[in-house]
Amino acid sequence: MVKTDIESFKEFVHKHPDLIKEVKKNKRPWKEVYQDWIVLGEEHESWNQYAKDKENKQEDRSKSDKTRTELTVGDIVTGLSKLQITDVQKYLSQFGSLMDAVQELLQQFNNQSDRPNQLPENKMNDYPSYRD
């Protein structure tokens, strides 16, 4: 049986219980954690702080911190190679839709601020006239 990404992610999360706690405390959404897991991979040092056996992982991290303090080009290329083009297109499309909605909302607020005391034409006819 072939493991899906979701099943692999679930196994990863169970090995990192502090990650579950962080999400439950609303510090990070699951979507962000999943995207980071896809891009960085399971073995990236940033996950060490969430692992069950933190003591061993922290020793390893302190050693790697001494030898490497920055993200290398190789790390970036490795992360990018794990990205699926369809996922990237989907995220970009969602982001574009979100930006369109925000822009439309801002335009509506801007239009309302241009006419602060005016009612729309069709609403003015709904009110009774009190002229004699």
Short mmCIF file of the C-alpha atoms (twelve columns), coordinates in Angstrom:
data_MODEL
# 
_entry.id   MODEL 
# 
loop_
_atom_site.group_PDB 
_atom_site.id 
_atom_site.type_symbol 
_atom_site.label_atom_id 
_atom_site.label_alt_id 
_atom_site.label_comp_id 
_atom_site.label_asym_id 
_atom_site.label_seq_id 
_atom_site.Cartn_x 
_atom_site.Cartn_y 
_atom_site.Cartn_z 
_atom_site.pdbx_PDB_model_num 
ATOM 1   C CA . MET A 1   0.000   0.000  0.000  1 
ATOM 2   C CA . VAL A 2   1.315   3.456  -0.930 1 
ATOM 3   C CA . LYS A 3   1.205   6.171  1.728  1 
ATOM 4   C CA . THR A 4   -0.442  9.438  0.778  1 
ATOM 5   C CA . ASP A 5   0.973   12.808 1.769  1 
ATOM 6   C CA . ILE A 6   -1.799  13.200 4.331  1 
ATOM 7   C CA . GLU A 7   -0.996  9.882  5.997  1 
ATOM 8   C CA . SER A 8   2.709   10.759 6.062  1 
ATOM 9   C CA . PHE A 9   1.886   14.162 7.521  1 
ATOM 10  C CA . LYS A 10  -0.249  12.579 10.255 1 
ATOM 11  C CA . GLU A 11  2.626   10.280 11.210 1 
ATOM 12  C CA . PHE A 12  4.969   13.262 11.256 1 
ATOM 13  C CA . VAL A 13  2.632   15.236 13.520 1 
ATOM 14  C CA . HIS A 14  2.331   12.358 15.987 1 
ATOM 15  C CA . LYS A 15  6.123   12.298 16.255 1 
ATOM 16  C CA . HIS A 16  6.037   16.042 17.083 1 
ATOM 17  C CA . PRO A 17  3.460   16.499 19.890 1 
ATOM 18  C CA . ASP A 18  4.561   20.035 20.705 1 
ATOM 19  C CA . LEU A 19  3.511   20.995 17.199 1 
ATOM 20  C CA . ILE A 20  -0.018  19.840 18.022 1 
ATOM 21  C CA . LYS A 21  0.044   21.963 21.178 1 
ATOM 22  C CA . GLU A 22  1.160   25.010 19.213 1 
ATOM 23  C CA . VAL A 23  -1.716  24.636 16.755 1 
ATOM 24  C CA . LYS A 24  -4.228  24.108 19.563 1 
ATOM 25  C CA . LYS A 25  -3.013  27.334 21.189 1 
ATOM 26  C CA . ASN A 26  -3.792  29.104 17.877 1 
ATOM 27  C CA . LYS A 27  -0.180  30.050 17.302 1 
ATOM 28  C CA . ARG A 28  -0.162  28.455 13.822 1 
ATOM 29  C CA . PRO A 29  -2.880  27.039 11.561 1 
ATOM 30  C CA . TRP A 30  -2.634  23.452 10.298 1 
ATOM 31  C CA . LYS A 31  -2.510  24.688 6.703  1 
ATOM 32  C CA . GLU A 32  0.679   26.639 7.405  1 
ATOM 33  C CA . VAL A 33  2.254   23.665 9.198  1 
ATOM 34  C CA . TYR A 34  1.387   21.371 6.289  1 
ATOM 35  C CA . GLN A 35  2.800   23.792 3.713  1 
ATOM 36  C CA . ASP A 36  6.023   24.139 5.715  1 
ATOM 37  C CA . TRP A 37  6.231   20.350 5.988  1 
ATOM 38  C CA . ILE A 38  5.870   20.029 2.199  1 
ATOM 39  C CA . VAL A 39  8.495   22.703 1.489  1 
ATOM 40  C CA . LEU A 40  11.024  21.928 4.231  1 
ATOM 41  C CA . GLY A 41  10.551  18.172 4.523  1 
ATOM 42  C CA . GLU A 42  10.464  16.039 7.665  1 
ATOM 43  C CA . GLU A 43  14.171  16.154 8.370  1 
ATOM 44  C CA . HIS A 44  14.578  19.930 8.499  1 
ATOM 45  C CA . GLU A 45  16.095  21.165 11.744 1 
ATOM 46  C CA . SER A 46  13.223  23.570 12.404 1 
ATOM 47  C CA . TRP A 47  11.052  20.596 13.447 1 
ATOM 48  C CA . ASN A 48  13.469  19.520 16.204 1 
ATOM 49  C CA . GLN A 49  11.856  21.813 18.763 1 
ATOM 50  C CA . TYR A 50  8.556   19.909 18.407 1 
ATOM 51  C CA . ALA A 51  9.894   16.332 18.552 1 
ATOM 52  C CA . LYS A 52  9.189   13.779 21.302 1 
ATOM 53  C CA . ASP A 53  12.865  13.296 22.104 1 
ATOM 54  C CA . LYS A 54  13.780  16.968 22.388 1 
ATOM 55  C CA . GLU A 55  16.915  16.434 24.452 1 
ATOM 56  C CA . ASN A 56  18.680  14.495 21.710 1 
ATOM 57  C CA . LYS A 57  17.327  16.784 19.032 1 
ATOM 58  C CA . GLN A 58  18.467  19.902 20.905 1 
ATOM 59  C CA . GLU A 59  21.995  18.532 21.148 1 
ATOM 60  C CA . ASP A 60  21.981  17.855 17.429 1 
ATOM 61  C CA . ARG A 61  20.584  21.311 16.789 1 
ATOM 62  C CA . SER A 62  23.210  23.056 18.884 1 
ATOM 63  C CA . LYS A 63  25.906  21.191 16.937 1 
ATOM 64  C CA . SER A 64  24.363  22.125 13.621 1 
ATOM 65  C CA . ASP A 65  23.899  25.738 14.786 1 
ATOM 66  C CA . LYS A 66  27.638  25.963 15.316 1 
ATOM 67  C CA . THR A 67  28.380  24.650 11.849 1 
ATOM 68  C CA . ARG A 68  25.548  26.299 9.932  1 
ATOM 69  C CA . THR A 69  23.674  29.444 10.864 1 
ATOM 70  C CA . GLU A 70  21.932  30.243 7.588  1 
ATOM 71  C CA . LEU A 71  19.677  28.537 5.116  1 
ATOM 72  C CA . THR A 72  21.788  27.452 2.179  1 
ATOM 73  C CA . VAL A 73  20.917  27.584 -1.491 1 
ATOM 74  C CA . GLY A 74  20.889  23.769 -1.453 1 
ATOM 75  C CA . ASP A 75  18.191  23.806 1.245  1 
ATOM 76  C CA . ILE A 76  16.084  26.162 -0.831 1 
ATOM 77  C CA . VAL A 77  16.519  24.092 -3.997 1 
ATOM 78  C CA . THR A 78  15.651  20.904 -2.092 1 
ATOM 79  C CA . GLY A 79  12.536  22.538 -0.691 1 
ATOM 80  C CA . LEU A 80  11.483  23.869 -4.074 1 
ATOM 81  C CA . SER A 81  11.999  20.481 -5.707 1 
ATOM 82  C CA . LYS A 82  9.460   18.996 -3.310 1 
ATOM 83  C CA . LEU A 83  6.799   21.482 -4.372 1 
ATOM 84  C CA . GLN A 84  4.175   20.229 -6.730 1 
ATOM 85  C CA . ILE A 85  3.499   22.672 -9.560 1 
ATOM 86  C CA . THR A 86  -0.257  22.077 -9.305 1 
ATOM 87  C CA . ASP A 87  -0.163  22.979 -5.601 1 
ATOM 88  C CA . VAL A 88  1.751   26.171 -6.339 1 
ATOM 89  C CA . GLN A 89  -0.734  27.104 -9.064 1 
ATOM 90  C CA . LYS A 90  -3.637  26.402 -6.705 1 
ATOM 91  C CA . TYR A 91  -2.116  28.544 -3.916 1 
ATOM 92  C CA . LEU A 92  -1.359  31.384 -6.337 1 
ATOM 93  C CA . SER A 93  -4.900  31.230 -7.700 1 
ATOM 94  C CA . GLN A 94  -6.345  31.329 -4.183 1 
ATOM 95  C CA . PHE A 95  -4.066  34.224 -3.290 1 
ATOM 96  C CA . GLY A 96  -5.133  36.085 -6.444 1 
ATOM 97  C CA . SER A 97  -8.800  35.545 -5.600 1 
ATOM 98  C CA . LEU A 98  -8.189  36.761 -2.075 1 
ATOM 99  C CA . MET A 99  -6.450  39.893 -3.334 1 
ATOM 100 C CA . ASP A 100 -9.336  40.577 -5.767 1 
ATOM 101 C CA . ALA A 101 -11.824 40.302 -2.898 1 
ATOM 102 C CA . VAL A 102 -9.773  42.623 -0.684 1 
ATOM 103 C CA . GLN A 103 -9.429  45.142 -3.505 1 
ATOM 104 C CA . GLU A 104 -13.180 45.060 -4.142 1 
ATOM 105 C CA . LEU A 105 -13.874 45.545 -0.438 1 
ATOM 106 C CA . LEU A 106 -11.485 48.497 -0.268 1 
ATOM 107 C CA . GLN A 107 -13.145 50.060 -3.318 1 
ATOM 108 C CA . GLN A 108 -16.540 49.732 -1.633 1 
ATOM 109 C CA . PHE A 109 -15.229 51.472 1.482  1 
ATOM 110 C CA . ASN A 110 -13.630 54.157 -0.653 1 
ATOM 111 C CA . ASN A 111 -16.871 54.743 -2.557 1 
ATOM 112 C CA . GLN A 112 -18.782 55.033 0.713  1 
ATOM 113 C CA . SER A 113 -16.344 57.583 2.101  1 
ATOM 114 C CA . ASP A 114 -16.802 59.726 -1.039 1 
ATOM 115 C CA . ARG A 115 -20.550 59.996 -0.337 1 
ATOM 116 C CA . PRO A 116 -20.897 59.871 3.456  1 
ATOM 117 C CA . ASN A 117 -24.442 61.258 3.796  1 
ATOM 118 C CA . GLN A 118 -26.007 60.075 0.570  1 
ATOM 119 C CA . LEU A 119 -28.382 57.157 0.265  1 
ATOM 120 C CA . PRO A 120 -28.530 55.134 -2.916 1 
ATOM 121 C CA . GLU A 121 -31.227 56.269 -5.349 1 
ATOM 122 C CA . ASN A 122 -33.367 53.139 -4.953 1 
ATOM 123 C CA . LYS A 123 -33.301 53.444 -1.132 1 
ATOM 124 C CA . MET A 124 -34.518 57.058 -1.177 1 
ATOM 125 C CA . ASN A 125 -37.801 55.959 -2.755 1 
ATOM 126 C CA . ASP A 126 -38.455 53.505 0.103  1 
ATOM 127 C CA . TYR A 127 -38.958 56.279 2.664  1 
ATOM 128 C CA . PRO A 128 -42.266 58.144 2.970  1 
ATOM 129 C CA . SER A 129 -42.402 61.766 1.936  1 
ATOM 130 C CA . TYR A 130 -43.402 64.272 4.637  1 
ATOM 131 C CA . ARG A 131 -43.936 67.223 2.354  1 
ATOM 132 C CA . ASP A 132 -47.215 69.122 2.422  1 
# 
